[in-house]
XYZ file of N, CA, C and O in Angstrom:
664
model
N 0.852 -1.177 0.000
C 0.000 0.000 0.000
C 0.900 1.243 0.000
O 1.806 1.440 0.809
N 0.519 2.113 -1.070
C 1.468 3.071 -0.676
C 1.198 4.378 -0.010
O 0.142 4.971 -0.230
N 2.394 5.000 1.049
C 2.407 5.998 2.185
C 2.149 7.468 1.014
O 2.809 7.995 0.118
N 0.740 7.704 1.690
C 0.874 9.215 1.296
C 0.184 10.097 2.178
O -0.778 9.815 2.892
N 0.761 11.181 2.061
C 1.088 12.088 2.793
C 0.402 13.612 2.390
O -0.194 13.820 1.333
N 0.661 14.812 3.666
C -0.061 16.075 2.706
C 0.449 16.998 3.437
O 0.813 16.522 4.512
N 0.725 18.570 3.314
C 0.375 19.557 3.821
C 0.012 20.077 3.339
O -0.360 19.863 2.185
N -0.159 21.808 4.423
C -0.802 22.420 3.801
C 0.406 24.025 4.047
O 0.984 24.258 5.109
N 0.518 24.917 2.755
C 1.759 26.064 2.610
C 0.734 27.084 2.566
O -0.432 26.747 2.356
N 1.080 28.422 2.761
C 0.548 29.606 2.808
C 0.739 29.534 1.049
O 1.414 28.588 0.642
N 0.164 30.507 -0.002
C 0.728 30.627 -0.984
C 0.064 32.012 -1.335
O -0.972 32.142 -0.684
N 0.338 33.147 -2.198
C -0.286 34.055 -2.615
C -1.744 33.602 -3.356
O -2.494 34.436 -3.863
N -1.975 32.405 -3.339
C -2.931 31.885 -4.260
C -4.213 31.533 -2.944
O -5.358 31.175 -3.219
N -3.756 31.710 -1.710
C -4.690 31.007 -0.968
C -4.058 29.785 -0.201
O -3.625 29.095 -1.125
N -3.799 29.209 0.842
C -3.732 27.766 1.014
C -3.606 27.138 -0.085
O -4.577 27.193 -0.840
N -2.076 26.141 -0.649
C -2.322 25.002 -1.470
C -1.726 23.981 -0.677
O -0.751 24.137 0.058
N -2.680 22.407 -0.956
C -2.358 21.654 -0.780
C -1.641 20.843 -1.050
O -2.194 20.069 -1.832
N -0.489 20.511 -0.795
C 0.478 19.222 -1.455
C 0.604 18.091 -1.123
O 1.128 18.007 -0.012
N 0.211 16.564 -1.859
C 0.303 15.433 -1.701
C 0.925 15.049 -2.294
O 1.094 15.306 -3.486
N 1.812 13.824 -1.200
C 3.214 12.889 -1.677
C 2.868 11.552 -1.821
O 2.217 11.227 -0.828
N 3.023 10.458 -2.733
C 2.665 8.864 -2.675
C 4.131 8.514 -2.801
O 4.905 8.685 -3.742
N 4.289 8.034 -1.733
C 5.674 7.813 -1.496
C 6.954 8.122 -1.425
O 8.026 7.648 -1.799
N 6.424 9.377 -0.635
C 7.351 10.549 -1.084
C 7.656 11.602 -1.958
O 8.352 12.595 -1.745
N 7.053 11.265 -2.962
C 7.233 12.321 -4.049
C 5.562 12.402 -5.080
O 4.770 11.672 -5.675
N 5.928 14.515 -4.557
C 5.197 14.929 -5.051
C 3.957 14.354 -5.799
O 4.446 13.875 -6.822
N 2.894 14.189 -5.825
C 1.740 13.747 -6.421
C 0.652 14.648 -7.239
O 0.230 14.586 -8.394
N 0.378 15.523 -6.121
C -1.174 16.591 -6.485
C -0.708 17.907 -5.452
O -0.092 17.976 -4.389
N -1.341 18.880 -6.354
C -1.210 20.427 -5.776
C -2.225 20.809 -5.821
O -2.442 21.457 -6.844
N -3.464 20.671 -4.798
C -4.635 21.289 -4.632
C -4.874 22.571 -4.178
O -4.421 22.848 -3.067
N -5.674 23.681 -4.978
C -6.241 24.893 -4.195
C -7.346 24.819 -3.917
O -8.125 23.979 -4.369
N -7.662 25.868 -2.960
C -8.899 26.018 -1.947
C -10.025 25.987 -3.360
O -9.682 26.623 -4.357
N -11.043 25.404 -3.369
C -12.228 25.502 -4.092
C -12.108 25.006 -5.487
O -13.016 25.260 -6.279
N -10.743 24.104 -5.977
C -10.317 23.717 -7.377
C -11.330 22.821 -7.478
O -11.781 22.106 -6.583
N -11.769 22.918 -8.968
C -12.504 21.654 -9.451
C -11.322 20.478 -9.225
O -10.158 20.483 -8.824
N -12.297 19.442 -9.718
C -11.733 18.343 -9.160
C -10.719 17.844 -8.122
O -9.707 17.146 -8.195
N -11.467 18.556 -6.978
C -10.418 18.320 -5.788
C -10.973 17.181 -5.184
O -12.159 16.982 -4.924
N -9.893 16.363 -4.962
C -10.430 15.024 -4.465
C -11.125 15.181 -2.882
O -11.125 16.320 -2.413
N -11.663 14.160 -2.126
C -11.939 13.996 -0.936
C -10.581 14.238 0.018
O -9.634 13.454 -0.054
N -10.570 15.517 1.014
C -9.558 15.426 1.681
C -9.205 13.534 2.273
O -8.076 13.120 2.008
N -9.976 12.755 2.859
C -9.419 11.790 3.510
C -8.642 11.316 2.617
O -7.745 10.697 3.188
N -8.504 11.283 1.315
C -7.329 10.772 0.557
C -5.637 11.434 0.250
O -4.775 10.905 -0.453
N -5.530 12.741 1.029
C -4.497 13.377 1.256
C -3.204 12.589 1.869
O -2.014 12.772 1.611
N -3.974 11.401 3.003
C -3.411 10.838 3.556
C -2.807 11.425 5.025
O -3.683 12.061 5.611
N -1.704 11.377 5.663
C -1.646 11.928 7.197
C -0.858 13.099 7.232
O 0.257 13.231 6.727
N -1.144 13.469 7.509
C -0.077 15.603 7.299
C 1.130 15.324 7.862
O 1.197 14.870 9.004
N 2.379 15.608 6.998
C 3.710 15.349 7.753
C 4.316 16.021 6.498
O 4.265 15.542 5.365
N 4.893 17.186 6.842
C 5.653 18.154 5.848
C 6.911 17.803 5.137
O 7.369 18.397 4.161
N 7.430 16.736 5.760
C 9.069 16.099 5.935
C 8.918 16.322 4.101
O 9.316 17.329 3.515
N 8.144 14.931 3.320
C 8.386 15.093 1.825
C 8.534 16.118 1.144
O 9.166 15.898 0.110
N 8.255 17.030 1.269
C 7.700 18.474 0.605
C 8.657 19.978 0.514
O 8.409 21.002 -0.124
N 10.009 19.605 1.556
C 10.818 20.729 1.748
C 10.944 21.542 0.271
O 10.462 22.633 -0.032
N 11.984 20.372 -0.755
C 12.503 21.333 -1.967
C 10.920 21.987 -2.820
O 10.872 23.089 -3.365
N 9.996 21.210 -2.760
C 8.799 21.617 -3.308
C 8.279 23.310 -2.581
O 8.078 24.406 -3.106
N 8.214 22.835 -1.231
C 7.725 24.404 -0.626
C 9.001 25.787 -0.904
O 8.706 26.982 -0.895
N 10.246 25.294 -1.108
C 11.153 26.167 -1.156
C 10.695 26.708 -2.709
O 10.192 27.817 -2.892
N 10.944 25.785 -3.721
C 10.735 26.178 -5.263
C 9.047 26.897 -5.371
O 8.827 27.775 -6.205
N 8.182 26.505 -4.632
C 7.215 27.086 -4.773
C 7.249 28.714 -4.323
O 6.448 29.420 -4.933
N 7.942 29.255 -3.500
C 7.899 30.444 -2.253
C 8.983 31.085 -3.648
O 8.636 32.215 -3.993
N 10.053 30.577 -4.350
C 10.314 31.205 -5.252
C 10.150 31.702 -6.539
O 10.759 32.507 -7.244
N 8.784 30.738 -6.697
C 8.261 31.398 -7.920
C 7.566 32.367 -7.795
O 7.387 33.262 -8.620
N 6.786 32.176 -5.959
C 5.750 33.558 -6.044
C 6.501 34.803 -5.628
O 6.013 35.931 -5.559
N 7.823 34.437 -5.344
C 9.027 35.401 -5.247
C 9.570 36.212 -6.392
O 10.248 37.232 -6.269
N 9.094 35.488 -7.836
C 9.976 36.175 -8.964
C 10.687 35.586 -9.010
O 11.063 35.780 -10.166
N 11.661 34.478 -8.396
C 13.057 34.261 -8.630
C 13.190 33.224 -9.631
O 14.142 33.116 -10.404
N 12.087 32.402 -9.565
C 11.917 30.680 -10.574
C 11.023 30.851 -11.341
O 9.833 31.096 -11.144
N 11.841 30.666 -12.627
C 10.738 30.285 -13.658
C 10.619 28.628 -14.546
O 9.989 28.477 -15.593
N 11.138 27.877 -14.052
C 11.395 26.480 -14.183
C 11.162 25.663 -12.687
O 12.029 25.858 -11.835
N 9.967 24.716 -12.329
C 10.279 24.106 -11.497
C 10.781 22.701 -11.775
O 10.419 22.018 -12.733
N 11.826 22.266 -10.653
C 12.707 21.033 -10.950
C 12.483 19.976 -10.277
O 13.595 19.473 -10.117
N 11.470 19.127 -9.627
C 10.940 18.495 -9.100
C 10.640 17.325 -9.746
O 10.244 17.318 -10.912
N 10.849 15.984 -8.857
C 10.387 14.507 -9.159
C 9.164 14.759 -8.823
O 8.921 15.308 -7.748
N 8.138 14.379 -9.735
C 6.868 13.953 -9.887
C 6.121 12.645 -9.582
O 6.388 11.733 -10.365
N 5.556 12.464 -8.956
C 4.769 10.695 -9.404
C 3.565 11.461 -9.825
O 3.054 12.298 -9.081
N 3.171 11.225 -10.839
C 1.993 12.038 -11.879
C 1.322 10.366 -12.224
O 1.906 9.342 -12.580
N -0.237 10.655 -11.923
C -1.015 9.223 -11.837
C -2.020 9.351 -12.929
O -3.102 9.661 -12.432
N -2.084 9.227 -14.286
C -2.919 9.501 -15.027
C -3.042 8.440 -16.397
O -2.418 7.394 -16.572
N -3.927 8.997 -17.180
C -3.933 7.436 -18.270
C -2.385 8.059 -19.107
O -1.677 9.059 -18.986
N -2.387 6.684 -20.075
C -1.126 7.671 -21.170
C -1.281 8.655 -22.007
O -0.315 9.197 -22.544
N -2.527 9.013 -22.223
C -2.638 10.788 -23.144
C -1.988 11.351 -22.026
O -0.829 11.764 -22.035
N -3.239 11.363 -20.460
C -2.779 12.503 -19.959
C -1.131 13.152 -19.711
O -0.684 14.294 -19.604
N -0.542 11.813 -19.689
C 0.743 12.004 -18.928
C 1.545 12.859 -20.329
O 2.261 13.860 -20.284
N 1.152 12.112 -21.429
C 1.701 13.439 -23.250
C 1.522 14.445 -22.665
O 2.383 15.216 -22.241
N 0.215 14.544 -22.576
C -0.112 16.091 -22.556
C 0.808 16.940 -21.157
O 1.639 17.845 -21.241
N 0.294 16.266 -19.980
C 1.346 16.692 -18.663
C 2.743 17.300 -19.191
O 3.208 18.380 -18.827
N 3.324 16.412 -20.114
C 4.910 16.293 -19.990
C 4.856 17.321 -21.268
O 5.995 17.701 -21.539
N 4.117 17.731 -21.902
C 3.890 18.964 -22.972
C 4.129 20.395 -22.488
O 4.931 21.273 -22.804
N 3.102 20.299 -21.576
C 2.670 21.634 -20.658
C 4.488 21.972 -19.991
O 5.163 22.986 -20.171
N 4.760 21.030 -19.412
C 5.775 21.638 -18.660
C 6.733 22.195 -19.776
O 7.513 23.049 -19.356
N 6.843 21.862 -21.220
C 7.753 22.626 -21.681
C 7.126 24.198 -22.204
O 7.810 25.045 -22.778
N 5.788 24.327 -21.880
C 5.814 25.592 -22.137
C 6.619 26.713 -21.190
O 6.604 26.605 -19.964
N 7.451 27.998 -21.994
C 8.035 28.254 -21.232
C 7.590 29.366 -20.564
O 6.960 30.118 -21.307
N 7.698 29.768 -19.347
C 7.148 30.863 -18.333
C 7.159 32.195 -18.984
O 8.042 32.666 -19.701
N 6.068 32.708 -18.629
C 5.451 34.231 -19.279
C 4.645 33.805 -20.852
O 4.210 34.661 -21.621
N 4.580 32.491 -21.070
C 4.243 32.173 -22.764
C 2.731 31.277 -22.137
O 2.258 30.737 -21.137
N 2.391 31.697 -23.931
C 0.985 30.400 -23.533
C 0.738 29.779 -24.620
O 1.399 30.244 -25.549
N -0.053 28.769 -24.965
C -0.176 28.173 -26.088
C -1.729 27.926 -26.170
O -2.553 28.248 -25.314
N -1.920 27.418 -27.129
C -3.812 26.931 -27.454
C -3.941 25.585 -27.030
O -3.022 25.017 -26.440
N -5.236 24.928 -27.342
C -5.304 23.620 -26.874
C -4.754 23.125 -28.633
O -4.172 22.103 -28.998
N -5.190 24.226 -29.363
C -4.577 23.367 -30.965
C -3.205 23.406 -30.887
O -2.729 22.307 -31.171
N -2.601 24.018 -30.687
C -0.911 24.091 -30.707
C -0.490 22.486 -30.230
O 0.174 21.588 -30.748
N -1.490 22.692 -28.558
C -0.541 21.965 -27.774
C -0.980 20.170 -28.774
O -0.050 19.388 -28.974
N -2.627 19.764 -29.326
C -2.382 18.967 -29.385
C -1.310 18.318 -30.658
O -0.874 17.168 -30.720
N -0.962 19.907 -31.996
C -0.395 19.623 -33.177
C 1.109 19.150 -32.426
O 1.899 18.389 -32.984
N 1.274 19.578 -31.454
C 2.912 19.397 -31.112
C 2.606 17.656 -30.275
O 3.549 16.915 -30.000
N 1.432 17.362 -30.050
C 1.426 15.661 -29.675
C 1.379 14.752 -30.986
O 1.515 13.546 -31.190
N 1.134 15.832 -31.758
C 1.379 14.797 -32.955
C -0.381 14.206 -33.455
O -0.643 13.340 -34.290
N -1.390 15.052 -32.586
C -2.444 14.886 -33.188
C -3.357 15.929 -33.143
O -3.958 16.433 -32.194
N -3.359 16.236 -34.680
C -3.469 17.744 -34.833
C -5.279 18.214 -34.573
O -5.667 19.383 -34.569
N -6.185 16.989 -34.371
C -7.504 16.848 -33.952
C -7.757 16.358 -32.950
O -8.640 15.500 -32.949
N -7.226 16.636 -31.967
C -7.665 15.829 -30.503
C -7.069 17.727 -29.289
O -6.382 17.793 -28.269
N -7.620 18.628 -29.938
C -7.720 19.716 -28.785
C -8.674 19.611 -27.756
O -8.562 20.311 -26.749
N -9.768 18.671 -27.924
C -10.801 19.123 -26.719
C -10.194 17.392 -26.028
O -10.527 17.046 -24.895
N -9.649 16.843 -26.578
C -9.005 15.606 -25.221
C -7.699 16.306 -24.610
O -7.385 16.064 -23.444
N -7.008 17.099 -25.333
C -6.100 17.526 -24.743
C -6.796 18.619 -23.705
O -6.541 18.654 -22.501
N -7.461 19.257 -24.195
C -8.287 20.386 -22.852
C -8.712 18.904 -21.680
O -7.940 18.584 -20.776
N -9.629 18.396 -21.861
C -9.394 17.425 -20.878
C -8.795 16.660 -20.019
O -9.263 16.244 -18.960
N -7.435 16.405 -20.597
C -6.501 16.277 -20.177
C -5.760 17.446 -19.021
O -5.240 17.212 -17.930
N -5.924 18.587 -19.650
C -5.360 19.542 -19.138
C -6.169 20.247 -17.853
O -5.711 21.008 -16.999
N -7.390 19.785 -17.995
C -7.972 19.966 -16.713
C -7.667 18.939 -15.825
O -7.701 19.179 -14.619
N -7.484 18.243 -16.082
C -7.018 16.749 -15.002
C -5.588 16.986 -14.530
O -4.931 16.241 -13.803
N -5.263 18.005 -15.000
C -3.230 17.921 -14.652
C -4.237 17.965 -12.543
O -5.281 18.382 -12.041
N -2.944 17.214 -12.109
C -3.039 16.844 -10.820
C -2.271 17.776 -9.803
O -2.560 18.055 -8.639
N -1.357 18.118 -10.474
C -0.296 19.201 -10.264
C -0.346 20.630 -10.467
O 0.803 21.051 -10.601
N -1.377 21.724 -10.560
C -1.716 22.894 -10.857
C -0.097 23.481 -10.472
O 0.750 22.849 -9.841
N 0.051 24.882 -11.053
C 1.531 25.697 -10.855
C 2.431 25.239 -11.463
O 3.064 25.721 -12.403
N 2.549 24.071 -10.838
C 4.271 23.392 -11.220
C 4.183 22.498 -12.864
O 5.000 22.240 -13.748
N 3.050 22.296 -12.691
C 2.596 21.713 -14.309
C 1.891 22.743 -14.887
O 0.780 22.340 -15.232
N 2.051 23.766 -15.106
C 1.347 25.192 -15.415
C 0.698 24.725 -16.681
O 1.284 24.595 -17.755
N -0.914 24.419 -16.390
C -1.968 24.504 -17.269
C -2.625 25.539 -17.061
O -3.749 25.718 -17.530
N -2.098 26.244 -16.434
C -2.352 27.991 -16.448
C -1.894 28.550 -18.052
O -2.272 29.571 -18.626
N -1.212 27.786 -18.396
C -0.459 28.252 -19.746
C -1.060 28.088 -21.314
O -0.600 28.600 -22.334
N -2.206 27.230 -21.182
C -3.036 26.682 -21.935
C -4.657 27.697 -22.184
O -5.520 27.775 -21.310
N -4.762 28.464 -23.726
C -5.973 29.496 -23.591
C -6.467 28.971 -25.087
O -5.904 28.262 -25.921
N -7.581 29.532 -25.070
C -8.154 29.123 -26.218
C -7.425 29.497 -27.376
O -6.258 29.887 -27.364
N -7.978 29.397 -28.143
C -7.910 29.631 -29.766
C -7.686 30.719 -30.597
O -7.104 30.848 -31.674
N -8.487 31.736 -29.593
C -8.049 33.105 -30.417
C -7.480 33.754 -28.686
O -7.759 34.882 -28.278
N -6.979 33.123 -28.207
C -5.813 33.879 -26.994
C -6.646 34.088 -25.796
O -6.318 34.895 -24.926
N -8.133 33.099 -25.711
C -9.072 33.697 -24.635
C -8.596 32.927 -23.665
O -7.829 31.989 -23.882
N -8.993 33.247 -22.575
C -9.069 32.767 -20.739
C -9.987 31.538 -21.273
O -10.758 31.972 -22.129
N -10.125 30.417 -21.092
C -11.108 29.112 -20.958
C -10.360 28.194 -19.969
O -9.169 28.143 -19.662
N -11.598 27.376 -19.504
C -11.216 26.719 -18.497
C -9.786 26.877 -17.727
O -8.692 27.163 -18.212
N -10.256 26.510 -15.928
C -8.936 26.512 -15.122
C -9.417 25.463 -14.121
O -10.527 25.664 -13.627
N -8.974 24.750 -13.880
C -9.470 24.184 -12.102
C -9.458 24.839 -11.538
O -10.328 24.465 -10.752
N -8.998 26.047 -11.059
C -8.314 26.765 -9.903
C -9.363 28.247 -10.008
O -9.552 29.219 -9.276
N -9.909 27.766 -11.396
C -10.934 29.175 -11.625
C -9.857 30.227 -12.509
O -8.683 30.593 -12.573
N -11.403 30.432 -13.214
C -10.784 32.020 -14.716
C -9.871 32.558 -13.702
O -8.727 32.182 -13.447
N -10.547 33.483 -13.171
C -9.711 34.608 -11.938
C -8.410 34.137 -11.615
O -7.554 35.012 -11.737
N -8.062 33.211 -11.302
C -6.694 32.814 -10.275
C -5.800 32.631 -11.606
O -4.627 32.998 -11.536
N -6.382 31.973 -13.070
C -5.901 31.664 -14.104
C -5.240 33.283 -14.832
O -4.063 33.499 -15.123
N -6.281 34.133 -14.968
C -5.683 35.425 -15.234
C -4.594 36.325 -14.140
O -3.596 36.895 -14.581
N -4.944 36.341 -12.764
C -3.953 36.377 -12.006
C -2.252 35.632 -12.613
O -1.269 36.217 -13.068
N -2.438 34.514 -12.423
C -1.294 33.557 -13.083
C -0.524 34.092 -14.015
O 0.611 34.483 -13.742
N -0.958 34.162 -15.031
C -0.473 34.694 -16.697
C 0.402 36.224 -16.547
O 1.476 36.571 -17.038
N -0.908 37.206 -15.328
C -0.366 38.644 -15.531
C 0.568 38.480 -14.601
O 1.348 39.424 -14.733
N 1.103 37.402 -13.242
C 2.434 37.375 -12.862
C 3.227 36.987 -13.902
O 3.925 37.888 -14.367
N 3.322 35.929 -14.392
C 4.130 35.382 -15.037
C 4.377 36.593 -16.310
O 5.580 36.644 -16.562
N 3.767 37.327 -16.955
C 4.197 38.337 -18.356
C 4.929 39.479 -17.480
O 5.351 40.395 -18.185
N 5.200 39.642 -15.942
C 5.420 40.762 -15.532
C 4.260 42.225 -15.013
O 4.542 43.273 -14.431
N 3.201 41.804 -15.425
C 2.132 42.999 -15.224
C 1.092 42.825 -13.577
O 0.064 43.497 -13.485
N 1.419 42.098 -12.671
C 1.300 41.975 -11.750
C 1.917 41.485 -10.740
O 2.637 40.525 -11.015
N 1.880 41.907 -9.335
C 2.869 41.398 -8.628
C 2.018 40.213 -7.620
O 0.813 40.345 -7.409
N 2.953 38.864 -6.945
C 2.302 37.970 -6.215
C 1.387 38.634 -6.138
O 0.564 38.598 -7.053
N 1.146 39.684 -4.760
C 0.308 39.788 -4.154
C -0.952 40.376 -4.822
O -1.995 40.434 -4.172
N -0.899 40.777 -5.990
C -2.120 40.821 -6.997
C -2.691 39.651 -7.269
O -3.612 39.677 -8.085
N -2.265 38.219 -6.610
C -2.869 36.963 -7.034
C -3.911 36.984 -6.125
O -4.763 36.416 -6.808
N -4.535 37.268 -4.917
C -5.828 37.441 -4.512
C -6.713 37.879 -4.892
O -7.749 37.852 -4.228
């Protein structure tokens, strides 16, 4: 059976939650995200897993990181995990469409599985599907909500600071 684990970090975003399955990193929940699982599956609160994660996190809402470098255990079918491992190469302050992202999987008709996909990322921030907008450059879907999603973008281009993420 495997040990997992959770806390909980202050973040400019609100409380996020971080869960570890066996140590490493799993899911980054915010307060009120769609598809947030049942807390009892967080598992038992013990911060120990989570140090380099809470440090790299406190520096992105710092300005200082724009790459996070973190082991993942990412639990999803095999699209999602394409698409997952897509997203992270978008690079910070940039965004892409759901058509871009699915022509660069190599299937240039599967944007609304890749939006699906991309709502399922398990990992919000550090797998920035914040980075993902429609078609002609609009705000669509976020787990985390439009608002926190436009927050996101105007840190990351420079036109807001953390504390504009409330």
């Amino acid at each position: 059976m495997p040990l997992v684990q959770h806390t909980v970090v202050d973040s400019p975003y609100e409380p996020l939650t971080l869960v570890a399955v066996d140590g490493v990193l799993s899911r980054l929940h915010m307060t009120g995200q769609r598809h947030r699982p049942p807390e009892e599956t967080f598992g038992e609160p013990d911060p120990r897993p989570f140090g380099e994660a809470i440090r790299q996190l406190d520096a992105y809402f710092a300005g200082e990181l724009t790459e996070f470098d973190l082991p993942l255990n990412l639990i999803g079918t095999p699209f999602q995990l394409r698409v997952w491992e897509q997203l992270v190469r978008i690079p910070y302050g940039e965004t892409r469409t759901y058509g871009e992202l699915a022509e660069e999987l190599g299937s240039p008709g599967a944007s609304r599985a890749v939006g699906l996909a991309n709502g399922k990322n398990p990992v919000g921030i550090i797998v920035p599907c914040h980075r993902v907008v429609g078609a002609g450059g609009g705000l669509t879907g976020y787990g985390g909500g439009l608002d926190r999603k436009q927050r996101l973008l105007a840190f990351e281009s420079g036109t807001a600071e953390p504390e504009a993420l409330f």
